[in-house]
């Protein structure tokens, strides 16, 4: 264990591993709270893992939500402890949405609530539009809509996507001589403290030998998507969202989210937007604020 991660004792003590077998492999994660309660799915961002929600799990266990919900933090395919997709698969975004759909169907979950960050929140708002009857509420952190392309960019996107696939076969995942070097690499790639970077590294690293560490994440995750939906297609999905829906922005988070809200907020007229002090990983920096917002949503809409 990395020294900086000796925190969140309750979340660690009561964490229970979960695993879901899908046709291509296993999606794994951690869970807390009432196992018979409504699933509260925690969906992490690109190149993060289930430990992204360890701070929130700590706050969750100290709130009344732990009696009502079963908090389940998943590792997406190719992330954390989940399996990589088979060789020749390039992690198309909509496959994440289908994995979420598949798990809900497999587990016979009639309703789920979702708290999600970044890529996980993009997955969640697509899922909430495609399957509105399945989602009780959605709290999205630093994401809304989807990354879109203009129809006129189709050829460029395809060309760049294919080139990135070709070039990836000649690349190798970097190795690190010790955990601290890996932590610093993760810190420099993000917007968070060394402690929070260490939290992600703890679940996202594997030891291959003496003085030899490597991140678990599949290198294919870094490929550029050759196909993206247009703004009009994204709007068509968003307008079908029926559940209570709130977007939380970090005060120093990604500025493109304000453009996304300007572009698509009108298609989700019941959308609520709030800002919390922090960066793109504000849910790790301010977990109590996120749990507070979630608790308020539950009280307002569920009584």
GROMACS .gro file of C-alpha atoms in nm:
model
  303
    1UNK     CA    1   0.000   0.000   0.000
    2UNK     CA    2   0.123   0.350  -0.081
    3UNK     CA    3   0.184   0.567   0.224
    4UNK     CA    4  -0.037   0.856   0.110
    5UNK     CA    5  -0.342   0.631   0.084
    6UNK     CA    6  -0.360   0.538   0.453
    7UNK     CA    7  -0.693   0.719   0.483
    8UNK     CA    8  -1.062   0.643   0.438
    9UNK     CA    9  -1.044   0.367   0.696
   10UNK     CA   10  -1.416   0.300   0.712
   11UNK     CA   11  -1.447   0.279   0.335
   12UNK     CA   12  -1.161   0.031   0.324
   13UNK     CA   13  -1.287  -0.175   0.615
   14UNK     CA   14  -1.638  -0.223   0.479
   15UNK     CA   15  -1.556  -0.247   0.108
   16UNK     CA   16  -1.681  -0.567  -0.054
   17UNK     CA   17  -1.551  -0.676  -0.395
   18UNK     CA   18  -1.804  -0.724  -0.673
   19UNK     CA   19  -1.769  -0.890  -1.013
   20UNK     CA   20  -2.001  -0.912  -1.313
   21UNK     CA   21  -1.937  -1.162  -1.590
   22UNK     CA   22  -1.999  -1.020  -1.935
   23UNK     CA   23  -1.955  -1.198  -2.270
   24UNK     CA   24  -1.608  -1.048  -2.321
   25UNK     CA   25  -1.478  -1.073  -1.960
   26UNK     CA   26  -1.536  -0.954  -1.603
   27UNK     CA   27  -1.620  -0.607  -1.478
   28UNK     CA   28  -1.505  -0.575  -1.117
   29UNK     CA   29  -1.543  -0.315  -0.847
   30UNK     CA   30  -1.614  -0.238  -0.483
   31UNK     CA   31  -1.939  -0.197  -0.292
   32UNK     CA   32  -2.070  -0.058   0.037
   33UNK     CA   33  -2.396  -0.018   0.223
   34UNK     CA   34  -2.722  -0.211   0.216
   35UNK     CA   35  -2.681  -0.509  -0.017
   36UNK     CA   36  -3.060  -0.534  -0.045
   37UNK     CA   37  -3.102  -0.165  -0.115
   38UNK     CA   38  -3.145   0.008  -0.449
   39UNK     CA   39  -2.821   0.000  -0.649
   40UNK     CA   40  -2.637   0.333  -0.646
   41UNK     CA   41  -2.384   0.298  -0.924
   42UNK     CA   42  -2.062   0.500  -0.906
   43UNK     CA   43  -1.905   0.535  -1.249
   44UNK     CA   44  -1.551   0.668  -1.279
   45UNK     CA   45  -1.378   0.873  -1.545
   46UNK     CA   46  -1.131   0.789  -1.820
   47UNK     CA   47  -0.811   0.624  -1.691
   48UNK     CA   48  -0.939   0.637  -1.331
   49UNK     CA   49  -1.081   0.338  -1.141
   50UNK     CA   50  -1.318   0.247  -0.857
   51UNK     CA   51  -1.087   0.412  -0.601
   52UNK     CA   52  -1.199   0.741  -0.751
   53UNK     CA   53  -1.504   0.693  -0.529
   54UNK     CA   54  -1.327   0.585  -0.210
   55UNK     CA   55  -1.362   0.937  -0.059
   56UNK     CA   56  -1.732   0.940  -0.147
   57UNK     CA   57  -1.775   0.590   0.001
   58UNK     CA   58  -1.634   0.719   0.330
   59UNK     CA   59  -1.888   1.002   0.337
   60UNK     CA   60  -2.165   0.768   0.216
   61UNK     CA   61  -2.112   0.527   0.508
   62UNK     CA   62  -2.152   0.815   0.752
   63UNK     CA   63  -2.484   0.924   0.598
   64UNK     CA   64  -2.840   0.782   0.603
   65UNK     CA   65  -2.791   0.689   0.239
   66UNK     CA   66  -2.603   0.376   0.349
   67UNK     CA   67  -2.928   0.233   0.485
   68UNK     CA   68  -3.119   0.291   0.162
   69UNK     CA   69  -2.862   0.221  -0.108
   70UNK     CA   70  -2.605  -0.034  -0.217
   71UNK     CA   71  -2.317   0.180  -0.347
   72UNK     CA   72  -2.134  -0.005  -0.627
   73UNK     CA   73  -1.820   0.151  -0.775
   74UNK     CA   74  -1.730  -0.023  -1.101
   75UNK     CA   75  -1.399  -0.045  -1.284
   76UNK     CA   76  -1.476   0.010  -1.652
   77UNK     CA   77  -1.340  -0.238  -1.906
   78UNK     CA   78  -0.964  -0.197  -1.938
   79UNK     CA   79  -0.943   0.000  -1.610
   80UNK     CA   80  -0.855  -0.096  -1.253
   81UNK     CA   81  -0.915  -0.464  -1.178
   82UNK     CA   82  -1.158  -0.525  -1.465
   83UNK     CA   83  -1.051  -0.735  -1.761
   84UNK     CA   84  -0.919  -0.580  -2.079
   85UNK     CA   85  -1.135  -0.622  -2.384
   86UNK     CA   86  -1.015  -0.891  -2.626
   87UNK     CA   87  -0.735  -0.817  -2.871
   88UNK     CA   88  -0.860  -0.624  -3.172
   89UNK     CA   89  -1.114  -0.427  -2.971
   90UNK     CA   90  -1.069  -0.051  -2.959
   91UNK     CA   91  -1.299   0.050  -2.673
   92UNK     CA   92  -1.572   0.231  -2.867
   93UNK     CA   93  -1.753   0.460  -2.627
   94UNK     CA   94  -2.100   0.313  -2.674
   95UNK     CA   95  -1.973  -0.026  -2.562
   96UNK     CA   96  -1.939   0.122  -2.213
   97UNK     CA   97  -2.305   0.221  -2.231
   98UNK     CA   98  -2.395  -0.130  -2.339
   99UNK     CA   99  -2.186  -0.284  -2.058
  100UNK     CA  100  -2.389  -0.078  -1.812
  101UNK     CA  101  -2.712  -0.186  -1.982
  102UNK     CA  102  -2.598  -0.550  -1.979
  103UNK     CA  103  -2.513  -0.547  -1.607
  104UNK     CA  104  -2.850  -0.392  -1.517
  105UNK     CA  105  -3.035  -0.650  -1.723
  106UNK     CA  106  -2.821  -0.937  -1.594
  107UNK     CA  107  -2.875  -0.838  -1.231
  108UNK     CA  108  -3.245  -0.772  -1.293
  109UNK     CA  109  -3.217  -0.425  -1.146
  110UNK     CA  110  -3.548  -0.257  -1.216
  111UNK     CA  111  -3.416   0.081  -1.106
  112UNK     CA  112  -3.070   0.225  -1.041
  113UNK     CA  113  -2.947   0.558  -0.915
  114UNK     CA  114  -2.620   0.687  -1.053
  115UNK     CA  115  -2.341   0.915  -0.934
  116UNK     CA  116  -2.081   0.947  -1.206
  117UNK     CA  117  -1.772   1.145  -1.301
  118UNK     CA  118  -1.640   1.262  -1.638
  119UNK     CA  119  -1.645   0.971  -1.888
  120UNK     CA  120  -1.862   0.773  -1.647
  121UNK     CA  121  -2.111   1.060  -1.643
  122UNK     CA  122  -2.113   1.074  -2.023
  123UNK     CA  123  -2.197   0.703  -2.017
  124UNK     CA  124  -2.464   0.765  -1.754
  125UNK     CA  125  -2.650   1.043  -1.935
  126UNK     CA  126  -2.653   0.837  -2.255
  127UNK     CA  127  -2.787   0.539  -2.059
  128UNK     CA  128  -3.050   0.756  -1.887
  129UNK     CA  129  -3.173   0.872  -2.227
  130UNK     CA  130  -3.170   0.529  -2.389
  131UNK     CA  131  -3.330   0.353  -2.089
  132UNK     CA  132  -3.515   0.628  -1.897
  133UNK     CA  133  -3.734   0.377  -1.715
  134UNK     CA  134  -3.429   0.224  -1.545
  135UNK     CA  135  -3.277   0.536  -1.385
  136UNK     CA  136  -3.419   0.682  -1.062
  137UNK     CA  137  -3.182   0.977  -1.045
  138UNK     CA  138  -2.852   1.092  -1.191
  139UNK     CA  139  -2.583   1.307  -1.033
  140UNK     CA  140  -2.320   1.387  -1.296
  141UNK     CA  141  -1.986   1.538  -1.195
  142UNK     CA  142  -1.794   1.742  -1.451
  143UNK     CA  143  -1.973   1.604  -1.757
  144UNK     CA  144  -2.287   1.668  -1.959
  145UNK     CA  145  -2.389   1.558  -2.307
  146UNK     CA  146  -2.104   1.397  -2.498
  147UNK     CA  147  -1.797   1.486  -2.702
  148UNK     CA  148  -1.947   1.566  -3.041
  149UNK     CA  149  -1.822   1.601  -3.397
  150UNK     CA  150  -1.962   1.794  -3.689
  151UNK     CA  151  -2.075   1.592  -3.987
  152UNK     CA  152  -1.816   1.784  -4.189
  153UNK     CA  153  -1.541   1.641  -3.966
  154UNK     CA  154  -1.628   1.279  -4.044
  155UNK     CA  155  -1.339   1.213  -4.283
  156UNK     CA  156  -1.084   1.377  -4.054
  157UNK     CA  157  -1.211   1.184  -3.752
  158UNK     CA  158  -1.196   0.854  -3.940
  159UNK     CA  159  -0.847   0.920  -4.070
  160UNK     CA  160  -0.712   1.023  -3.731
  161UNK     CA  161  -0.887   0.734  -3.557
  162UNK     CA  162  -0.739   0.479  -3.794
  163UNK     CA  163  -0.393   0.633  -3.764
  164UNK     CA  164  -0.408   0.614  -3.386
  165UNK     CA  165  -0.503   0.246  -3.406
  166UNK     CA  166  -0.213   0.174  -3.638
  167UNK     CA  167   0.040   0.361  -3.425
  168UNK     CA  168  -0.076   0.200  -3.099
  169UNK     CA  169   0.052  -0.142  -3.204
  170UNK     CA  170   0.409  -0.009  -3.188
  171UNK     CA  171   0.370   0.142  -2.841
  172UNK     CA  172   0.429  -0.021  -2.503
  173UNK     CA  173   0.289   0.074  -2.165
  174UNK     CA  174   0.557   0.250  -1.959
  175UNK     CA  175   0.720   0.079  -1.662
  176UNK     CA  176   0.816   0.248  -1.334
  177UNK     CA  177   1.096   0.161  -1.095
  178UNK     CA  178   0.886   0.228  -0.784
  179UNK     CA  179   0.539   0.330  -0.672
  180UNK     CA  180   0.631   0.688  -0.595
  181UNK     CA  181   0.747   0.745  -0.952
  182UNK     CA  182   0.413   0.608  -1.075
  183UNK     CA  183   0.224   0.832  -0.832
  184UNK     CA  184   0.406   1.140  -0.957
  185UNK     CA  185   0.334   1.042  -1.318
  186UNK     CA  186  -0.037   1.011  -1.236
  187UNK     CA  187  -0.033   1.339  -1.046
  188UNK     CA  188   0.122   1.526  -1.338
  189UNK     CA  189  -0.138   1.376  -1.575
  190UNK     CA  190  -0.426   1.500  -1.359
  191UNK     CA  191  -0.541   1.800  -1.162
  192UNK     CA  192  -0.523   1.662  -0.810
  193UNK     CA  193  -0.296   1.625  -0.508
  194UNK     CA  194  -0.029   1.362  -0.461
  195UNK     CA  195  -0.253   1.189  -0.206
  196UNK     CA  196  -0.545   1.157  -0.446
  197UNK     CA  197  -0.314   1.043  -0.726
  198UNK     CA  198  -0.180   0.775  -0.491
  199UNK     CA  199  -0.535   0.660  -0.423
  200UNK     CA  200  -0.590   0.592  -0.793
  201UNK     CA  201  -0.246   0.437  -0.839
  202UNK     CA  202  -0.307   0.196  -0.552
  203UNK     CA  203  -0.585   0.021  -0.746
  204UNK     CA  204  -0.450   0.100  -1.091
  205UNK     CA  205  -0.096  -0.042  -1.064
  206UNK     CA  206   0.048  -0.392  -1.094
  207UNK     CA  207   0.385  -0.521  -0.981
  208UNK     CA  208   0.565  -0.727  -1.243
  209UNK     CA  209   0.889  -0.784  -1.054
  210UNK     CA  210   1.144  -0.615  -0.832
  211UNK     CA  211   1.154  -0.244  -0.916
  212UNK     CA  212   0.909  -0.299  -1.200
  213UNK     CA  213   0.557  -0.152  -1.187
  214UNK     CA  214   0.308  -0.087  -1.464
  215UNK     CA  215  -0.036   0.069  -1.478
  216UNK     CA  216  -0.312  -0.186  -1.533
  217UNK     CA  217  -0.503   0.033  -1.781
  218UNK     CA  218  -0.512  -0.101  -2.136
  219UNK     CA  219  -0.306   0.108  -2.375
  220UNK     CA  220  -0.590   0.087  -2.628
  221UNK     CA  221  -0.788   0.325  -2.408
  222UNK     CA  222  -0.580   0.613  -2.541
  223UNK     CA  223  -0.691   0.576  -2.901
  224UNK     CA  224  -0.882   0.853  -3.073
  225UNK     CA  225  -1.237   0.759  -3.159
  226UNK     CA  226  -1.289   0.742  -3.537
  227UNK     CA  227  -1.664   0.801  -3.502
  228UNK     CA  228  -1.848   1.045  -3.277
  229UNK     CA  229  -2.212   1.142  -3.261
  230UNK     CA  230  -2.320   1.479  -3.392
  231UNK     CA  231  -2.469   1.744  -3.164
  232UNK     CA  232  -2.813   1.669  -3.306
  233UNK     CA  233  -2.781   1.298  -3.229
  234UNK     CA  234  -2.670   1.371  -2.873
  235UNK     CA  235  -2.965   1.607  -2.826
  236UNK     CA  236  -3.202   1.332  -2.938
  237UNK     CA  237  -3.078   1.106  -2.657
  238UNK     CA  238  -3.069   1.376  -2.391
  239UNK     CA  239  -3.429   1.484  -2.453
  240UNK     CA  240  -3.548   1.138  -2.344
  241UNK     CA  241  -3.400   1.167  -1.993
  242UNK     CA  242  -3.684   1.168  -1.741
  243UNK     CA  243  -3.514   1.119  -1.402
  244UNK     CA  244  -3.405   1.394  -1.163
  245UNK     CA  245  -3.073   1.507  -1.308
  246UNK     CA  246  -2.810   1.735  -1.159
  247UNK     CA  247  -2.472   1.835  -1.300
  248UNK     CA  248  -2.200   1.947  -1.060
  249UNK     CA  249  -1.918   2.158  -1.198
  250UNK     CA  250  -1.582   2.205  -1.031
  251UNK     CA  251  -1.503   2.575  -0.996
  252UNK     CA  252  -1.172   2.518  -1.175
  253UNK     CA  253  -1.285   2.216  -1.378
  254UNK     CA  254  -1.317   2.171  -1.753
  255UNK     CA  255  -1.438   2.490  -1.916
  256UNK     CA  256  -1.588   2.305  -2.214
  257UNK     CA  257  -1.873   2.195  -1.987
  258UNK     CA  258  -2.017   2.544  -1.991
  259UNK     CA  259  -2.032   2.521  -2.370
  260UNK     CA  260  -2.202   2.182  -2.343
  261UNK     CA  261  -2.463   2.329  -2.111
  262UNK     CA  262  -2.528   2.615  -2.350
  263UNK     CA  263  -2.564   2.368  -2.634
  264UNK     CA  264  -2.786   2.103  -2.476
  265UNK     CA  265  -2.937   2.221  -2.147
  266UNK     CA  266  -3.260   2.321  -2.321
  267UNK     CA  267  -3.317   1.956  -2.414
  268UNK     CA  268  -3.326   1.860  -2.044
  269UNK     CA  269  -3.550   2.133  -1.901
  270UNK     CA  270  -3.552   1.980  -1.552
  271UNK     CA  271  -3.171   1.975  -1.532
  272UNK     CA  272  -3.018   2.135  -1.221
  273UNK     CA  273  -2.666   2.275  -1.225
  274UNK     CA  274  -2.446   2.350  -0.923
  275UNK     CA  275  -2.084   2.447  -0.871
  276UNK     CA  276  -1.852   2.316  -0.600
  277UNK     CA  277  -1.508   2.449  -0.515
  278UNK     CA  278  -1.252   2.222  -0.678
  279UNK     CA  279  -1.113   2.091  -1.004
  280UNK     CA  280  -1.215   1.825  -1.251
  281UNK     CA  281  -1.186   1.559  -0.977
  282UNK     CA  282  -1.399   1.765  -0.738
  283UNK     CA  283  -1.575   1.448  -0.617
  284UNK     CA  284  -1.245   1.330  -0.467
  285UNK     CA  285  -1.163   1.672  -0.325
  286UNK     CA  286  -1.509   1.751  -0.183
  287UNK     CA  287  -1.682   1.416  -0.116
  288UNK     CA  288  -1.902   1.555   0.162
  289UNK     CA  289  -2.042   1.816  -0.078
  290UNK     CA  290  -2.125   1.546  -0.334
  291UNK     CA  291  -2.297   1.326  -0.076
  292UNK     CA  292  -2.483   1.634   0.048
  293UNK     CA  293  -2.608   1.709  -0.303
  294UNK     CA  294  -2.708   1.346  -0.353
  295UNK     CA  295  -2.891   1.338  -0.020
  296UNK     CA  296  -3.079   1.653  -0.114
  297UNK     CA  297  -3.184   1.499  -0.446
  298UNK     CA  298  -3.310   1.187  -0.266
  299UNK     CA  299  -3.509   1.393  -0.014
  300UNK     CA  300  -3.658   1.616  -0.282
  301UNK     CA  301  -3.766   1.341  -0.516
  302UNK     CA  302  -3.821   1.034  -0.298
  303UNK     CA  303  -3.957   1.184   0.020
   0.00000   0.00000   0.00000
